[in-house]
Coordinates of C-alpha atoms in Angstrom, one line a residue:
M1 CA 128.3 -129.4 -74.3
A2 CA 126.2 -129.3 -71.1
I3 CA 123.9 -132.2 -70.5
L4 CA 120.3 -131.1 -69.9
Q5 CA 118.9 -132.2 -66.6
P6 CA 115.5 -133.9 -66.9
A7 CA 112.6 -131.6 -65.6
S8 CA 111.6 -134.3 -63.1
D9 CA 115.1 -134.3 -61.6
K10 CA 115.1 -130.5 -61.4
R11 CA 111.8 -130.5 -59.7
R12 CA 113.0 -133.1 -57.2
A13 CA 116.1 -131.1 -56.5
F14 CA 114.1 -128.0 -55.9
D15 CA 111.8 -129.9 -53.5
L16 CA 114.7 -131.1 -51.5
D17 CA 116.7 -127.9 -51.4
L18 CA 114.9 -125.9 -48.6
P19 CA 114.2 -128.8 -46.3
Q20 CA 117.8 -130.0 -46.5
R21 CA 119.1 -126.5 -45.9
L22 CA 116.9 -126.2 -42.8
V23 CA 118.1 -129.6 -41.5
G24 CA 121.7 -128.4 -42.1
L25 CA 120.9 -125.3 -39.9
L26 CA 119.6 -127.7 -37.3
D27 CA 122.8 -129.7 -37.4
A28 CA 125.0 -126.6 -37.2
A29 CA 123.0 -125.1 -34.3
S30 CA 123.2 -128.4 -32.4
E31 CA 127.0 -128.5 -32.4
R32 CA 127.1 -126.2 -29.3
H33 CA 124.7 -125.2 -26.6
G34 CA 125.3 -121.5 -27.3
R35 CA 124.3 -121.9 -31.0
A36 CA 121.2 -123.9 -30.0
V37 CA 120.1 -121.2 -27.6
L38 CA 120.6 -118.4 -30.1
L39 CA 118.5 -120.3 -32.7
L40 CA 115.7 -121.0 -30.2
V41 CA 115.6 -117.4 -29.1
A42 CA 115.6 -116.1 -32.7
V43 CA 112.8 -118.5 -33.7
A44 CA 110.8 -117.7 -30.6
L45 CA 111.0 -113.9 -31.2
I46 CA 110.0 -114.4 -34.8
A47 CA 107.0 -116.5 -33.6
F48 CA 106.0 -114.3 -30.7
L49 CA 106.8 -110.7 -31.5
P50 CA 104.3 -110.0 -34.5
G51 CA 101.4 -108.1 -33.0
F52 CA 103.0 -107.9 -29.6
F53 CA 103.3 -104.1 -29.5
N54 CA 100.4 -103.0 -31.7
L55 CA 97.6 -105.4 -30.8
S56 CA 94.9 -103.7 -28.6
P57 CA 94.1 -105.1 -25.1
I58 CA 92.2 -108.3 -25.4
D59 CA 89.0 -108.8 -23.4
R60 CA 88.3 -110.1 -21.0
D61 CA 91.1 -111.9 -19.1
E62 CA 94.1 -109.9 -20.3
A63 CA 92.4 -106.6 -19.8
R64 CA 91.4 -107.6 -16.2
F65 CA 94.9 -108.6 -15.3
A66 CA 96.5 -105.5 -16.8
Q67 CA 93.9 -103.2 -15.2
A68 CA 94.3 -104.8 -11.8
T69 CA 98.1 -104.3 -12.0
K70 CA 97.5 -100.7 -13.1
Q71 CA 95.4 -100.1 -10.0
M72 CA 98.0 -101.7 -7.8
L73 CA 100.5 -99.2 -9.2
E74 CA 98.0 -96.3 -8.7
S75 CA 97.1 -97.2 -5.1
G76 CA 100.5 -98.5 -3.9
N77 CA 98.7 -101.6 -2.4
Y78 CA 100.7 -104.6 -3.6
V79 CA 98.9 -107.1 -1.4
D80 CA 95.2 -106.9 -2.3
I81 CA 94.0 -107.1 -5.9
R82 CA 91.3 -104.9 -7.2
F83 CA 89.6 -104.4 -10.6
H84 CA 87.8 -101.1 -11.2
T85 CA 85.4 -100.9 -8.2
Q86 CA 85.5 -104.6 -7.3
A87 CA 87.8 -107.0 -5.5
R88 CA 89.5 -109.5 -7.8
H89 CA 89.9 -112.6 -5.7
K90 CA 90.6 -115.2 -8.3
K91 CA 94.4 -115.7 -8.9
P92 CA 97.3 -115.1 -6.5
I93 CA 99.6 -112.2 -6.6
G94 CA 102.6 -113.5 -8.7
I95 CA 101.6 -112.2 -12.2
Y96 CA 100.6 -108.8 -10.8
W97 CA 104.0 -108.4 -9.2
L98 CA 105.7 -109.3 -12.4
Q99 CA 103.6 -107.0 -14.5
A100 CA 104.0 -104.2 -12.0
A101 CA 107.8 -104.6 -12.1
S102 CA 107.7 -104.5 -15.9
V103 CA 105.7 -101.3 -15.9
K104 CA 107.8 -99.6 -13.3
A105 CA 110.9 -100.4 -15.4
G106 CA 109.0 -99.0 -18.4
E107 CA 108.2 -95.8 -16.5
A108 CA 111.9 -95.2 -15.9
V109 CA 112.5 -95.3 -19.6
I110 CA 109.4 -93.8 -21.3
G111 CA 107.7 -92.0 -18.5
P112 CA 104.1 -91.9 -17.1
S113 CA 102.6 -93.2 -20.4
A114 CA 104.0 -96.6 -19.6
R115 CA 100.9 -97.4 -17.4
A116 CA 98.7 -97.2 -20.5
S117 CA 101.0 -99.2 -22.7
I118 CA 99.6 -102.8 -22.8
W119 CA 102.8 -104.3 -24.2
L120 CA 104.7 -103.6 -21.0
Y121 CA 102.1 -105.7 -19.1
R122 CA 102.7 -108.4 -21.7
L123 CA 106.5 -108.6 -21.2
P124 CA 106.4 -111.2 -18.4
S125 CA 104.4 -113.5 -20.7
L126 CA 106.8 -112.9 -23.6
F127 CA 109.9 -113.6 -21.5
A128 CA 108.3 -116.6 -19.9
A129 CA 107.3 -118.0 -23.3
I130 CA 110.9 -117.7 -24.6
G131 CA 112.1 -119.2 -21.3
A132 CA 109.6 -122.1 -21.7
V133 CA 111.2 -122.9 -25.1
L134 CA 114.7 -122.8 -23.6
L135 CA 113.6 -124.9 -20.6
T136 CA 112.0 -127.5 -23.0
Y137 CA 115.5 -127.8 -24.5
W138 CA 117.1 -128.1 -21.0
T139 CA 114.6 -130.7 -19.9
A140 CA 114.9 -132.7 -23.2
L141 CA 118.6 -132.9 -22.7
V142 CA 118.0 -135.5 -20.0
F143 CA 116.7 -137.9 -22.5
L144 CA 117.9 -136.7 -25.9
S145 CA 121.0 -135.6 -27.7
R146 CA 121.6 -131.9 -28.2
R147 CA 120.1 -132.1 -31.7
G148 CA 117.0 -134.0 -30.5
A149 CA 116.5 -131.5 -27.6
L150 CA 116.8 -128.6 -30.0
F151 CA 114.1 -130.2 -32.3
A152 CA 111.8 -130.6 -29.3
A153 CA 112.2 -127.0 -28.3
L154 CA 111.5 -125.8 -31.9
M155 CA 108.3 -127.8 -31.7
M156 CA 107.3 -125.7 -28.7
A157 CA 108.4 -122.4 -30.3
G158 CA 106.1 -123.0 -33.2
C159 CA 103.1 -124.1 -31.2
V160 CA 100.0 -121.9 -31.8
L161 CA 98.8 -121.9 -28.2
L162 CA 102.2 -120.8 -26.8
G163 CA 102.3 -118.0 -29.4
V164 CA 98.9 -116.8 -28.2
E165 CA 99.9 -116.9 -24.5
A166 CA 103.2 -115.1 -25.2
R167 CA 101.1 -112.1 -26.4
L168 CA 98.7 -111.9 -23.5
A169 CA 99.2 -110.2 -20.2
K170 CA 98.0 -113.1 -18.1
T171 CA 99.2 -116.1 -16.1
D172 CA 99.5 -119.0 -18.5
A173 CA 102.9 -118.5 -20.1
V174 CA 104.5 -117.8 -16.7
L175 CA 102.8 -120.9 -15.3
L176 CA 104.2 -123.0 -18.2
F177 CA 107.7 -121.6 -17.4
T178 CA 107.5 -122.7 -13.8
V179 CA 106.0 -126.1 -14.6
I180 CA 108.7 -127.0 -17.1
A181 CA 111.4 -125.9 -14.6
T182 CA 110.0 -128.3 -12.0
F183 CA 109.9 -131.2 -14.5
G184 CA 113.4 -130.5 -15.7
A185 CA 114.7 -130.8 -12.2
L186 CA 112.5 -133.8 -11.5
A187 CA 113.7 -135.6 -14.7
R188 CA 117.3 -135.2 -13.6
A189 CA 116.5 -136.7 -10.2
Y190 CA 114.5 -139.5 -11.8
V191 CA 117.1 -140.8 -14.2
R192 CA 119.7 -141.2 -11.5
P193 CA 120.5 -144.8 -10.5
P194 CA 119.4 -145.7 -7.0
E195 CA 122.9 -145.6 -5.6
A196 CA 123.4 -142.0 -6.8
R197 CA 120.3 -140.6 -5.4
Q198 CA 121.8 -138.4 -2.7
G199 CA 120.4 -134.9 -2.0
D200 CA 121.3 -132.3 -4.7
L201 CA 120.9 -128.8 -3.4
T202 CA 120.9 -127.2 -6.9
L203 CA 118.1 -129.5 -8.2
A204 CA 116.1 -129.1 -5.1
L205 CA 116.4 -125.3 -5.2
I206 CA 115.2 -125.3 -8.9
F207 CA 112.3 -127.7 -8.2
W208 CA 110.9 -126.1 -5.1
T209 CA 111.5 -122.5 -6.1
A210 CA 109.8 -123.1 -9.5
L211 CA 106.9 -124.8 -7.7
A212 CA 106.5 -121.9 -5.3
A213 CA 106.6 -119.4 -8.2
G214 CA 103.9 -121.5 -9.9
I215 CA 101.7 -121.4 -6.8
L216 CA 102.1 -117.6 -6.5
V217 CA 101.1 -117.3 -10.1
K218 CA 98.1 -119.7 -10.3
G219 CA 97.6 -121.3 -6.9
P220 CA 97.1 -125.0 -6.8
V221 CA 97.3 -125.4 -10.6
A222 CA 101.1 -125.9 -10.6
P223 CA 101.0 -128.7 -8.0
L224 CA 98.1 -130.2 -10.1
F225 CA 100.6 -130.9 -12.8
V226 CA 103.5 -132.0 -10.7
G227 CA 101.7 -134.0 -8.0
P228 CA 99.9 -136.5 -10.3
A229 CA 103.1 -137.0 -12.3
I230 CA 105.1 -137.9 -9.1
A231 CA 102.3 -140.2 -7.9
A232 CA 102.2 -142.0 -11.3
L233 CA 106.0 -142.4 -11.3
A234 CA 105.9 -143.7 -7.7
I235 CA 103.2 -146.2 -8.6
A236 CA 105.0 -147.3 -11.8
D237 CA 108.3 -147.7 -10.0
R238 CA 106.8 -149.0 -6.8
S239 CA 109.1 -146.5 -5.1
G240 CA 109.4 -142.8 -4.4
G241 CA 113.1 -143.0 -4.0
F242 CA 113.7 -140.8 -7.1
L243 CA 112.6 -137.8 -4.9
R244 CA 115.6 -138.0 -2.6
P245 CA 117.8 -135.7 -4.7
L246 CA 115.1 -133.0 -4.4
K247 CA 115.3 -133.0 -0.6
P248 CA 111.5 -133.2 0.0
L249 CA 111.4 -132.0 3.6
L250 CA 113.8 -129.1 3.3
G251 CA 112.4 -128.2 -0.1
L252 CA 108.8 -128.2 1.1
A253 CA 109.9 -125.9 4.0
W254 CA 111.6 -123.6 1.4
C255 CA 108.5 -123.6 -0.8
L256 CA 106.2 -122.6 2.2
L257 CA 108.6 -119.9 3.2
L258 CA 108.3 -118.3 -0.2
V259 CA 104.5 -118.6 -0.6
L260 CA 103.1 -118.2 2.9
P261 CA 103.8 -114.5 3.5
W262 CA 101.5 -113.3 0.8
F263 CA 98.8 -116.0 1.5
V264 CA 98.8 -115.0 5.2
A265 CA 98.7 -111.3 4.3
I266 CA 95.8 -111.6 1.9
Y267 CA 93.9 -113.6 4.5
I268 CA 94.3 -110.8 7.0
V269 CA 93.6 -108.0 4.5
T270 CA 90.4 -109.6 3.1
D271 CA 89.3 -111.3 6.3
G272 CA 89.4 -114.6 4.4
A273 CA 87.2 -113.4 1.5
F274 CA 90.0 -114.1 -1.0
Y275 CA 90.0 -117.9 -0.2
Q276 CA 86.2 -118.0 -0.2
H277 CA 86.0 -116.7 -3.7
A278 CA 89.3 -118.1 -5.2
V279 CA 88.8 -121.6 -3.9
G280 CA 85.1 -121.9 -3.1
V281 CA 83.7 -120.1 -6.2
D282 CA 86.4 -119.8 -8.9
M283 CA 88.3 -123.1 -8.7
M284 CA 85.5 -125.4 -7.5
G285 CA 83.1 -123.8 -9.9
K286 CA 85.4 -124.7 -12.8
V287 CA 85.6 -128.3 -11.7
A288 CA 81.9 -128.8 -11.0
E289 CA 80.3 -126.8 -13.8
G290 CA 81.2 -124.9 -17.0
A291 CA 82.3 -121.6 -15.6
E292 CA 81.4 -118.6 -17.8
G293 CA 79.9 -120.9 -20.4
H294 CA 83.2 -122.7 -21.1
W295 CA 81.8 -126.2 -20.9
G296 CA 83.1 -129.1 -22.9
P297 CA 82.7 -132.9 -22.9
P298 CA 85.7 -135.3 -22.3
G299 CA 87.8 -135.4 -25.4
T300 CA 87.6 -131.7 -26.0
Y301 CA 91.3 -131.2 -25.4
F302 CA 92.3 -134.0 -27.7
L303 CA 90.3 -132.4 -30.5
A304 CA 91.6 -128.9 -29.6
A305 CA 95.2 -130.0 -29.7
W306 CA 95.0 -130.4 -33.5
G307 CA 94.7 -126.6 -33.6
T308 CA 96.5 -125.4 -30.5
F309 CA 99.6 -127.6 -30.9
W310 CA 99.8 -127.1 -34.7
P311 CA 102.1 -127.6 -36.6
S312 CA 103.8 -129.9 -34.1
I313 CA 100.7 -132.0 -33.5
V314 CA 101.4 -133.8 -36.8
V315 CA 104.8 -135.1 -35.5
A316 CA 103.2 -136.0 -32.2
A317 CA 100.5 -138.0 -33.9
M318 CA 103.1 -139.9 -36.0
A319 CA 105.1 -140.7 -32.8
V320 CA 102.2 -142.4 -31.0
P321 CA 102.9 -146.0 -32.2
Y322 CA 106.5 -145.7 -31.1
V323 CA 105.5 -144.3 -27.7
W324 CA 103.0 -147.0 -27.1
R325 CA 105.5 -149.8 -28.0
N326 CA 108.1 -148.3 -25.6
R327 CA 105.9 -147.1 -22.8
R328 CA 107.9 -149.0 -20.2
E329 CA 111.2 -147.5 -21.2
T330 CA 112.5 -144.9 -18.6
A331 CA 112.3 -141.8 -20.7
V332 CA 109.0 -142.6 -22.2
R333 CA 107.5 -143.6 -18.8
F334 CA 108.6 -140.3 -17.3
L335 CA 107.2 -138.2 -20.1
L336 CA 103.9 -140.2 -20.1
C337 CA 103.5 -139.6 -16.4
W338 CA 104.0 -135.9 -17.0
L339 CA 101.4 -136.0 -19.9
V340 CA 98.7 -138.4 -19.1
P341 CA 97.5 -137.9 -15.5
S342 CA 97.1 -134.1 -15.8
W343 CA 95.5 -134.4 -19.3
V344 CA 92.9 -136.9 -17.9
I345 CA 92.1 -134.6 -14.9
F346 CA 91.4 -131.7 -17.2
E347 CA 89.4 -133.8 -19.6
I348 CA 87.2 -134.8 -16.6
A349 CA 86.8 -131.2 -15.3
V350 CA 83.7 -129.6 -16.7
T351 CA 85.2 -126.2 -17.6
K352 CA 87.3 -126.4 -20.7
L353 CA 89.7 -123.7 -21.9
P354 CA 92.4 -124.5 -24.4
H355 CA 95.3 -123.1 -22.4
Y356 CA 94.6 -125.4 -19.4
V357 CA 96.7 -128.2 -20.9
L358 CA 99.5 -126.1 -22.2
P359 CA 102.0 -127.3 -19.4
V360 CA 101.8 -130.8 -20.8
Y361 CA 102.7 -129.8 -24.4
P362 CA 106.5 -129.9 -23.7
A363 CA 106.1 -133.6 -22.8
L364 CA 104.4 -134.2 -26.2
A365 CA 107.2 -132.3 -28.0
I366 CA 110.0 -134.3 -26.2
L367 CA 108.2 -137.6 -26.8
S368 CA 108.0 -136.8 -30.5
A369 CA 111.7 -135.8 -30.7
L370 CA 112.5 -139.0 -28.8
A371 CA 110.6 -141.1 -31.4
I372 CA 112.4 -139.4 -34.2
E373 CA 115.9 -139.7 -32.7
R374 CA 115.4 -143.4 -32.0
G375 CA 114.1 -144.2 -35.5
G376 CA 110.5 -144.7 -34.4
L377 CA 109.0 -142.7 -37.2
A378 CA 111.2 -144.2 -39.9
R379 CA 109.8 -147.6 -39.0
A380 CA 106.3 -146.3 -39.3
G381 CA 107.0 -145.3 -42.9
S382 CA 104.2 -144.6 -45.4
R383 CA 101.5 -145.8 -43.0
L384 CA 101.6 -142.4 -41.3
A385 CA 102.5 -140.2 -44.3
G386 CA 98.9 -139.0 -44.6
F387 CA 99.2 -137.0 -41.4
V388 CA 101.5 -134.5 -43.0
W389 CA 98.7 -133.2 -45.3
F390 CA 97.1 -131.7 -42.2
W391 CA 99.8 -129.0 -42.3
P392 CA 98.5 -127.3 -45.5
G393 CA 94.9 -128.3 -44.9
F394 CA 94.8 -126.5 -41.6
A395 CA 96.7 -123.6 -43.0
V396 CA 94.2 -123.2 -45.9
A397 CA 91.3 -123.3 -43.5
V398 CA 92.8 -120.7 -41.2
S399 CA 93.8 -118.5 -44.0
L400 CA 90.3 -118.5 -45.5
A401 CA 88.8 -117.8 -42.0
L402 CA 91.3 -114.9 -41.5
G403 CA 90.7 -113.5 -44.9
G404 CA 87.0 -113.6 -44.4
A405 CA 87.2 -112.0 -41.0
Y406 CA 89.5 -109.3 -42.3
L407 CA 87.2 -108.4 -45.2
Y408 CA 84.3 -108.2 -42.7
F409 CA 85.9 -106.5 -39.8
G410 CA 88.9 -104.7 -41.4
S411 CA 89.3 -101.7 -43.5
G412 CA 90.5 -102.1 -47.1
F413 CA 91.7 -105.3 -48.7
G414 CA 94.9 -105.7 -46.6
L415 CA 97.3 -106.3 -49.6
A416 CA 100.3 -106.8 -47.3
A417 CA 98.8 -109.9 -45.6
W418 CA 97.7 -111.9 -48.6
P419 CA 101.2 -112.6 -50.0
L420 CA 102.4 -113.8 -46.6
L421 CA 99.4 -116.1 -46.2
L422 CA 99.9 -117.5 -49.7
L423 CA 103.6 -118.1 -49.2
G424 CA 103.0 -119.7 -45.8
V425 CA 100.4 -122.1 -47.4
V426 CA 102.9 -122.9 -50.2
L427 CA 105.6 -123.7 -47.7
L428 CA 103.3 -126.0 -45.7
W429 CA 102.2 -127.7 -48.9
W430 CA 105.9 -128.0 -49.8
A431 CA 106.6 -129.6 -46.4
A432 CA 103.9 -132.2 -46.9
R433 CA 104.9 -133.0 -50.5
S434 CA 108.6 -133.4 -49.7
F435 CA 108.1 -135.6 -46.6
P436 CA 108.6 -138.9 -48.3
R437 CA 112.0 -137.8 -49.6
V438 CA 113.4 -135.6 -46.8
G439 CA 111.9 -137.3 -43.8
I440 CA 110.0 -135.8 -40.9
E441 CA 112.7 -133.4 -39.7
G442 CA 113.1 -131.5 -43.0
A443 CA 109.4 -131.6 -43.5
F444 CA 108.6 -130.2 -40.1
L445 CA 111.2 -127.5 -40.3
T446 CA 109.7 -126.4 -43.6
A447 CA 106.2 -126.5 -42.1
L448 CA 107.5 -124.4 -39.2
A449 CA 108.8 -121.8 -41.6
G450 CA 105.4 -121.6 -43.3
A451 CA 103.7 -121.4 -39.9
L452 CA 105.9 -118.4 -39.0
L453 CA 104.7 -116.6 -42.1
L454 CA 101.1 -117.2 -41.2
Y455 CA 101.7 -115.9 -37.7
L456 CA 103.3 -112.7 -39.1
A457 CA 100.3 -112.1 -41.4
A458 CA 97.7 -112.8 -38.7
W459 CA 99.2 -111.1 -35.7
Q460 CA 101.1 -108.2 -37.2
V461 CA 99.0 -107.2 -40.2
M462 CA 95.4 -108.6 -40.1
L463 CA 94.2 -108.6 -36.5
P464 CA 95.4 -105.1 -35.5
Q465 CA 93.6 -103.7 -38.6
M466 CA 90.3 -105.4 -37.9
R467 CA 89.0 -102.1 -36.5
A468 CA 85.5 -103.3 -35.9
L469 CA 86.8 -105.5 -33.1
W470 CA 88.7 -102.9 -31.2
I471 CA 85.8 -100.8 -29.9
S472 CA 87.4 -99.8 -26.6
E473 CA 90.5 -98.5 -28.4
R474 CA 88.3 -96.3 -30.7
L475 CA 86.2 -95.0 -27.8
A476 CA 89.4 -94.2 -25.8
A477 CA 90.6 -92.2 -28.9
V478 CA 87.4 -90.1 -28.7
V479 CA 88.1 -89.4 -25.0
R480 CA 91.6 -88.3 -25.8
Q481 CA 90.4 -86.1 -28.6
Q482 CA 87.7 -84.5 -26.4
G483 CA 90.2 -84.1 -23.5
C484 CA 87.8 -85.3 -20.8
P485 CA 89.0 -87.0 -17.6
A486 CA 88.0 -90.6 -16.9
A487 CA 85.9 -89.6 -13.9
Q488 CA 83.7 -87.6 -16.3
V489 CA 83.0 -90.5 -18.6
A490 CA 80.1 -93.0 -18.4
S491 CA 79.3 -96.1 -20.4
F492 CA 76.3 -98.3 -20.8
P493 CA 75.9 -101.2 -21.5
Y494 CA 79.3 -101.6 -23.1
Q495 CA 81.5 -102.1 -20.1
E496 CA 84.4 -104.2 -21.2
P497 CA 87.6 -104.4 -19.0
S498 CA 89.7 -103.0 -21.9
L499 CA 87.7 -99.8 -21.7
V500 CA 88.7 -99.3 -18.0
F501 CA 92.3 -99.9 -18.9
L502 CA 92.4 -97.6 -21.9
V503 CA 90.2 -94.7 -20.6
G504 CA 91.1 -94.8 -16.9
T505 CA 90.2 -96.4 -13.6
Q506 CA 87.7 -93.7 -12.7
I507 CA 85.4 -94.4 -15.6
N508 CA 81.8 -94.8 -14.5
Y509 CA 79.8 -97.9 -15.4
G510 CA 76.2 -97.3 -14.7
L511 CA 72.7 -97.1 -16.1
P512 CA 71.4 -94.5 -18.7
N513 CA 69.9 -92.3 -16.0
E514 CA 73.3 -92.2 -14.1
A515 CA 75.0 -91.3 -17.4
A516 CA 72.6 -88.5 -17.9
A517 CA 73.1 -87.2 -14.4
L518 CA 76.8 -87.2 -14.9
L519 CA 76.5 -85.1 -18.0
K520 CA 74.2 -82.7 -16.1
K521 CA 77.0 -81.8 -13.8
G522 CA 78.6 -80.1 -16.7
G523 CA 82.1 -79.5 -17.8
C524 CA 83.9 -81.9 -20.1
A525 CA 81.7 -85.0 -19.7
L526 CA 81.0 -87.9 -22.1
A527 CA 78.5 -90.8 -22.2
F528 CA 78.9 -93.9 -24.3
I529 CA 75.4 -95.2 -25.0
D530 CA 74.6 -98.3 -27.1
E531 CA 71.9 -97.6 -29.8
R532 CA 69.5 -100.0 -28.1
F533 CA 69.5 -97.8 -25.0
T534 CA 69.7 -94.4 -26.6
P535 CA 65.9 -93.8 -26.2
A536 CA 66.2 -94.5 -22.5
F537 CA 69.2 -92.1 -22.2
E538 CA 67.3 -89.4 -24.1
K539 CA 64.3 -89.8 -21.9
H540 CA 66.3 -89.2 -18.8
A541 CA 68.3 -86.4 -20.4
N542 CA 65.0 -84.6 -21.3
A543 CA 63.7 -85.0 -17.8
L544 CA 66.8 -83.3 -16.5
A545 CA 66.6 -80.6 -19.2
L546 CA 70.2 -81.7 -20.1
K547 CA 72.0 -79.8 -22.9
Y548 CA 74.1 -82.2 -24.9
H549 CA 75.1 -83.3 -28.4
A550 CA 76.6 -86.4 -30.1
V551 CA 80.3 -86.1 -31.0
A552 CA 80.9 -89.6 -32.6
T553 CA 79.3 -92.9 -33.4
I554 CA 81.5 -96.0 -33.0
S555 CA 80.2 -99.1 -34.9
G556 CA 81.8 -102.5 -34.5
F557 CA 81.5 -106.1 -33.3
T558 CA 81.7 -107.2 -29.7
Y559 CA 83.6 -110.5 -30.0
N560 CA 82.6 -111.5 -26.4
G561 CA 78.9 -110.9 -27.0
G562 CA 79.1 -112.1 -30.6
R563 CA 77.0 -109.3 -32.1
P564 CA 77.3 -106.0 -34.0
T565 CA 76.9 -102.9 -32.0
S566 CA 76.8 -99.1 -32.5
I567 CA 77.7 -96.8 -29.7
T568 CA 77.0 -93.0 -29.7
V569 CA 79.3 -90.7 -27.7
F570 CA 77.3 -87.8 -26.2
R571 CA 79.0 -84.7 -24.8
S572 CA 77.6 -82.4 -22.2
D573 CA 76.9 -78.8 -23.2
E574 CA 76.2 -77.8 -19.5
A575 CA 78.4 -75.2 -17.9
G576 CA 80.6 -76.7 -15.1
S577 CA 79.5 -76.0 -11.5

């Protein structure tokens, strides 16, 4: 006769089952580098692909980058950077070249429609984000076992902020990739004993090429992460001898050889205007004042990290006591010199944007994995157990916010998303509940599985269906339906960069009187007029004796302006000249 298992024992076995299976997967994947890489790529794709293809262009940065690349392809000018009718002298050329190469490859496969496909402009960010996860693994191998390095890289793969940047056609995922590559090479040079610090051409090539790529992508920002770290290490060691394997003089010459041609060319083409705006206005403005309203006091990034580095921030918080106790140990010292100086610099800077500190998150992940591998979290025990309840707490808050936003901005009830959100929250609750019995590794891996479900619900199902947010996409659909060329379309005051990208470079951004004058020319012509300015448009139209009619009204919410809007699309009834 079978012996009945007590209900409490069954419940305990159920609680342990999934975390233990996930730890077993971690163990199996860490047996070989190939398996580890396959697991990391698979998790990164699960984390980054939802919404990648069907999410509309995001205003304003992504749409500006994509449109500037689009105009580069249209004009054939791969030196100067233009957005619509204006010069875009903010960031160097690197990201535009990468996006242009991606779109050109797309044109070879899917034809001319590639230029209007935002996902092709996002591919460099996606590949760079996956590469950043793999480079975190490569860098962590300097200090950790294969298993610990794999765990650190999984922490990066699940990071909220990296998932956001992987889906946006802008610079930050690519910058992260280049910065981690430099630190991976620097770490290998740093841990060498003094007697083995001869020049290493391979390490030097990786370090200086990655630094040059970072400069071409985001100017002085890449050195802003690497330089303070090197200075801090040199101060801590009272020596800069660890740089010898990187061949500083030869490497610096190689770096300059890679970056100077474009920087000289853009100076000539713009007569120095690029530097006046990029350095004098854009960069210095962000340091001295809150550019575009993105101001924040010191401590902003510390608070933001609880959301942007979630769910990994829980592990990082629990690792703090171990890191502090062992701050003089070689691995911890290196990682702190990567993390702390740059973080302090960005906390001091007046302009605050969450993605600015993304390149130091790998150091947080590796420090956390180091603490786990060396038993630092086990020693902390129950004192830190309360942190794990931040996993389900944050998930519930985000799910409620997403659900409310979907009900307000979306269409229908979105039945497909709710089971995913619920299951994700359950897994995160399960992770917190099982932590005392399975330890931090099993608990985190369970939390990561729950987070992936939340990302799937948010990015793939909910955000694309919040139709009220995607005004440009809906206006562009009207243009396609009416069959009018972009040069015969005017818009006021809604003039978001995404509208230029989706409708066409020749779209006209002007005042209501200019929109009325455009329609008076006749032919297939459209005007997008916000309801607040419809009386002004009608006044000018009457003065011109314009014949026109309304073909659609697009109501929605401008997430940049933070207000509801209603835009009427007027079509000319005038005969073409």
